């Protein structure tokens, strides 16, 4: 079996394992260690330079079955990341707070992204897709004193996330809500908006935000192209009359990259 064939086999195996572990989630920490190990392995697969070369060769073939496999994997892995955050939040409630390779990778990304974002104590930061373990709001609020609001469409994630903030970010100016951007008063005042890479509709929301936000707002869009698109929703073109790209922050060793936008 050559490298390309083995690559496809690996993707199919990851897809099946993600599916099995997603359907087994029962709102307890059962299967937590299995999912953590799987996502760590997948993160390493995504950042492996040899796999990047194999991906580029396969992409040139424009295979329809590969395209569908990528779409399926992206959805399943995003779902499992959301579940893993719930596991981590549940474990924190039980007094466990260890960190997996995946979370180390994400947190290192946050620190780099944060440096480019120039958030201060006067900033008002909105995170779209805060999840059940809201690392970004906690890190930003702790480092800068900024007001941070996180939103998510998952009620369980909001409830668990609030417990995490209470334990790890007590006293910080953080609020989590299950609400859409157009229903959130904070949206019009936000100075900085961050999109999680696993929010499927992030570019539709970005387009919507043009009329909901102030003129000076800055947006950090987490994304993944090429091999990283197996784990993240990729970059899309924006309406250049509404938004312009200020900078691309590329991180070869991290699971997602970042595009910074401001209003045109």
Coordinates of C-alpha atoms in Angstrom, one line a residue:
X1 CA 0.0 0.0 0.0
X2 CA 1.5 3.4 -1.0
X3 CA 1.4 6.6 1.0
X4 CA -1.7 8.0 -0.7
X5 CA -3.7 4.8 -0.1
X6 CA -2.6 4.5 3.5
X7 CA -3.5 8.2 4.0
X8 CA -7.1 7.5 2.8
X9 CA -7.3 4.4 5.0
X10 CA -6.2 6.5 8.0
X11 CA -8.9 9.1 7.2
X12 CA -11.6 6.5 7.0
X13 CA -10.4 5.0 10.3
X14 CA -10.5 8.4 12.0
X15 CA -14.0 9.0 10.6
X16 CA -15.3 5.8 12.0
X17 CA -13.7 6.3 15.4
X18 CA -15.0 9.8 15.7
X19 CA -18.5 8.6 14.8
X20 CA -18.4 5.8 17.4
X21 CA -17.2 8.0 20.2
X22 CA -19.7 10.8 19.3
X23 CA -22.7 8.6 19.6
X24 CA -21.4 7.1 22.8
X25 CA -21.4 10.4 24.7
X26 CA -23.9 10.1 27.6
X27 CA -23.2 13.4 29.5
X28 CA -20.8 11.7 31.8
X29 CA -17.0 11.2 31.6
X30 CA -17.4 7.7 30.2
X31 CA -15.1 7.3 27.1
X32 CA -13.3 10.5 27.9
X33 CA -9.8 9.0 27.8
X34 CA -10.5 7.3 24.5
X35 CA -11.7 10.5 22.8
X36 CA -8.8 12.5 24.3
X37 CA -6.3 10.0 22.8
X38 CA -8.1 10.0 19.4
X39 CA -8.1 13.8 19.1
X40 CA -4.5 14.0 20.2
X41 CA -3.6 11.5 17.5
X42 CA -5.7 13.4 15.0
X43 CA -4.0 16.7 15.9
X44 CA -0.6 15.1 15.3
X45 CA -1.8 13.6 12.0
X46 CA -2.9 17.1 10.9
X47 CA 0.4 18.8 11.7
X48 CA 2.6 16.0 10.3
X49 CA 4.7 17.4 7.5
X50 CA 4.8 14.1 5.6
X51 CA 1.0 14.0 5.7
X52 CA 0.9 17.5 4.3
X53 CA 2.9 16.4 1.3
X54 CA 0.6 13.4 0.7
X55 CA -2.4 15.6 1.0
X56 CA -1.1 18.0 -1.6
X57 CA -0.6 15.1 -4.0
X58 CA -4.1 13.8 -3.4
X59 CA -5.7 17.2 -3.7
X60 CA -4.4 17.5 -7.2
X61 CA -6.4 14.4 -8.2
X62 CA -9.6 16.2 -7.2
X63 CA -11.2 12.9 -6.1
X64 CA -14.9 13.2 -5.3
X65 CA -14.7 10.5 -2.7
X66 CA -11.9 12.3 -0.9
X67 CA -13.9 15.5 -0.9
X68 CA -16.8 13.9 0.7
X69 CA -14.6 12.2 3.3
X70 CA -13.1 15.5 4.2
X71 CA -16.5 17.1 4.7
X72 CA -17.6 14.2 6.9
X73 CA -14.4 14.2 8.9
X74 CA -14.6 18.0 9.5
X75 CA -18.1 17.7 10.9
X76 CA -17.4 14.6 13.0
X77 CA -14.1 16.0 14.4
X78 CA -15.8 19.4 15.2
X79 CA -18.5 17.5 17.1
X80 CA -16.0 15.5 19.0
X81 CA -14.0 18.5 19.9
X82 CA -17.2 20.0 21.4
X83 CA -17.7 16.8 23.3
X84 CA -14.1 16.7 24.5
X85 CA -14.5 20.2 26.0
X86 CA -17.6 18.9 27.8
X87 CA -15.5 16.0 29.2
X88 CA -12.8 18.4 30.3
X89 CA -15.4 20.6 32.0
X90 CA -17.0 17.6 33.7
X91 CA -13.6 16.4 34.9
X92 CA -12.9 19.8 36.3
X93 CA -16.1 19.6 38.4
X94 CA -14.7 16.3 39.7
X95 CA -11.4 17.9 40.7
X96 CA -9.4 16.8 37.7
X97 CA -7.6 19.4 35.6
X98 CA -5.0 17.7 33.5
X99 CA -4.4 19.0 30.0
X100 CA -4.2 17.0 26.7
X101 CA -1.9 17.6 23.8
X102 CA -4.8 19.1 21.8
X103 CA -5.5 21.7 24.5
X104 CA -1.9 22.6 24.8
X105 CA -1.8 23.2 21.0
X106 CA -4.9 25.3 21.2
X107 CA -3.7 27.4 24.1
X108 CA -0.4 28.1 22.4
X109 CA -2.4 29.3 19.4
X110 CA -4.4 31.6 21.7
X111 CA -1.3 33.2 23.1
X112 CA 0.1 34.0 19.6
X113 CA -3.3 35.2 18.4
X114 CA -3.7 37.3 21.4
X115 CA -0.4 39.1 20.8
X116 CA -1.5 40.2 17.3
X117 CA -5.0 41.2 18.5
X118 CA -3.9 44.0 20.8
X119 CA -6.6 43.6 23.4
X120 CA -6.4 46.0 26.3
X121 CA -8.3 46.5 29.6
X122 CA -10.7 48.8 27.7
X123 CA -11.5 46.2 25.0
X124 CA -14.9 44.4 24.7
X125 CA -14.3 41.0 23.2
X126 CA -16.9 38.7 21.8
X127 CA -16.1 35.0 21.2
X128 CA -18.5 33.2 18.8
X129 CA -18.5 29.5 19.7
X130 CA -17.2 29.6 23.3
X131 CA -17.8 25.9 23.9
X132 CA -17.9 24.0 27.2
X133 CA -14.4 24.8 28.3
X134 CA -14.0 28.5 27.4
X135 CA -10.2 28.9 27.4
X136 CA -10.1 32.0 25.2
X137 CA -12.4 34.2 27.4
X138 CA -10.5 33.1 30.6
X139 CA -7.1 33.7 29.1
X140 CA -8.0 37.1 27.6
X141 CA -9.8 38.4 30.7
X142 CA -7.0 37.1 33.0
X143 CA -4.2 38.7 30.9
X144 CA -5.8 42.0 30.1
X145 CA -8.8 42.7 32.3
X146 CA -11.0 43.1 29.2
X147 CA -14.7 42.4 29.3
X148 CA -15.4 39.2 27.4
X149 CA -18.7 37.6 26.3
X150 CA -18.8 34.1 24.8
X151 CA -21.8 32.8 22.9
X152 CA -22.7 29.3 21.8
X153 CA -25.8 27.6 20.4
X154 CA -25.3 24.5 22.7
X155 CA -27.2 25.0 26.0
X156 CA -25.2 22.2 27.7
X157 CA -21.9 23.8 26.7
X158 CA -23.0 27.2 28.1
X159 CA -24.0 25.6 31.5
X160 CA -20.7 23.7 31.7
X161 CA -18.7 26.7 30.5
X162 CA -20.2 28.8 33.3
X163 CA -19.1 26.3 35.8
X164 CA -15.5 26.4 34.4
X165 CA -15.5 30.2 34.5
X166 CA -16.6 30.1 38.1
X167 CA -13.8 27.7 39.0
X168 CA -10.9 29.1 36.9
X169 CA -12.0 32.7 36.2
X170 CA -13.8 33.8 39.3
X171 CA -13.8 37.6 39.6
X172 CA -13.0 38.1 35.9
X173 CA -15.3 40.1 33.6
X174 CA -16.7 37.1 31.6
X175 CA -20.2 36.3 30.6
X176 CA -21.4 33.3 28.6
X177 CA -24.8 33.2 26.8
X178 CA -26.8 31.0 24.6
X179 CA -27.9 33.7 22.1
X180 CA -27.4 34.7 18.5
X181 CA -25.2 37.7 17.6
X182 CA -28.2 39.7 16.4
X183 CA -30.0 39.3 19.7
X184 CA -27.0 40.3 21.8
X185 CA -26.7 43.9 22.9
X186 CA -23.0 43.5 23.4
X187 CA -22.4 42.9 19.7
X188 CA -22.7 46.6 18.8
X189 CA -20.1 47.6 21.4
X190 CA -17.6 44.8 20.7
X191 CA -14.1 46.0 19.8
X192 CA -12.8 42.5 19.0
X193 CA -14.6 39.4 17.7
X194 CA -13.1 36.0 17.6
X195 CA -14.6 33.0 15.7
X196 CA -13.8 29.5 16.8
X197 CA -12.5 27.4 13.8
X198 CA -15.2 24.8 14.2
X199 CA -18.2 27.2 13.8
X200 CA -19.5 26.0 10.4
X201 CA -21.5 29.2 9.7
X202 CA -18.8 31.6 10.7
X203 CA -18.6 33.4 7.3
X204 CA -22.3 33.8 7.1
X205 CA -22.2 35.3 10.6
X206 CA -19.3 37.6 9.7
X207 CA -21.3 39.0 6.7
X208 CA -24.2 39.6 9.1
X209 CA -22.0 41.3 11.6
X210 CA -21.1 44.1 9.2
X211 CA -24.4 46.0 10.0
X212 CA -24.5 44.9 13.7
X213 CA -21.1 46.2 14.7
X214 CA -19.2 49.5 15.1
X215 CA -16.7 50.9 12.6
X216 CA -13.6 50.0 14.6
X217 CA -14.3 46.4 15.3
X218 CA -11.6 43.9 14.5
X219 CA -12.3 40.2 13.8
X220 CA -10.0 37.2 14.2
X221 CA -11.2 34.3 12.1
X222 CA -9.7 30.9 13.0
X223 CA -9.6 28.6 10.0
X224 CA -7.8 25.7 8.5
X225 CA -7.0 25.2 4.8
X226 CA -5.4 22.2 3.0
X227 CA -4.7 19.4 5.4
X228 CA -5.9 21.5 8.3
X229 CA -9.4 21.6 6.6
X230 CA -9.8 18.1 7.9
X231 CA -10.1 19.6 11.4
X232 CA -11.4 23.2 10.7
X233 CA -13.8 25.0 8.5
X234 CA -11.6 26.6 5.8
X235 CA -11.1 30.2 4.7
X236 CA -13.7 31.8 2.4
X237 CA -13.8 34.9 0.3
X238 CA -15.5 37.8 1.9
X239 CA -17.5 40.7 0.4
X240 CA -14.6 43.2 -0.1
X241 CA -17.1 46.1 0.2
X242 CA -17.7 45.0 3.8
X243 CA -14.5 43.4 5.1
X244 CA -10.8 43.5 4.2
X245 CA -8.1 41.1 5.3
X246 CA -5.5 42.8 7.5
X247 CA -3.2 39.9 8.2
X248 CA -2.9 36.1 7.9
X249 CA -1.2 34.4 10.9
X250 CA 0.1 31.1 9.7
X251 CA 1.3 28.4 12.2
X252 CA 2.7 25.3 10.5
X253 CA 2.9 23.4 13.8
X254 CA -0.6 24.4 15.1
X255 CA -4.0 22.9 14.2
X256 CA -5.5 26.2 12.9
X257 CA -4.4 29.5 11.4
X258 CA -6.0 33.0 11.8
X259 CA -7.2 35.7 9.4
X260 CA -7.6 39.2 10.8
X261 CA -10.3 41.4 9.3
X262 CA -11.5 45.0 9.7
X263 CA -14.3 46.9 8.0
X264 CA -13.6 48.1 4.4

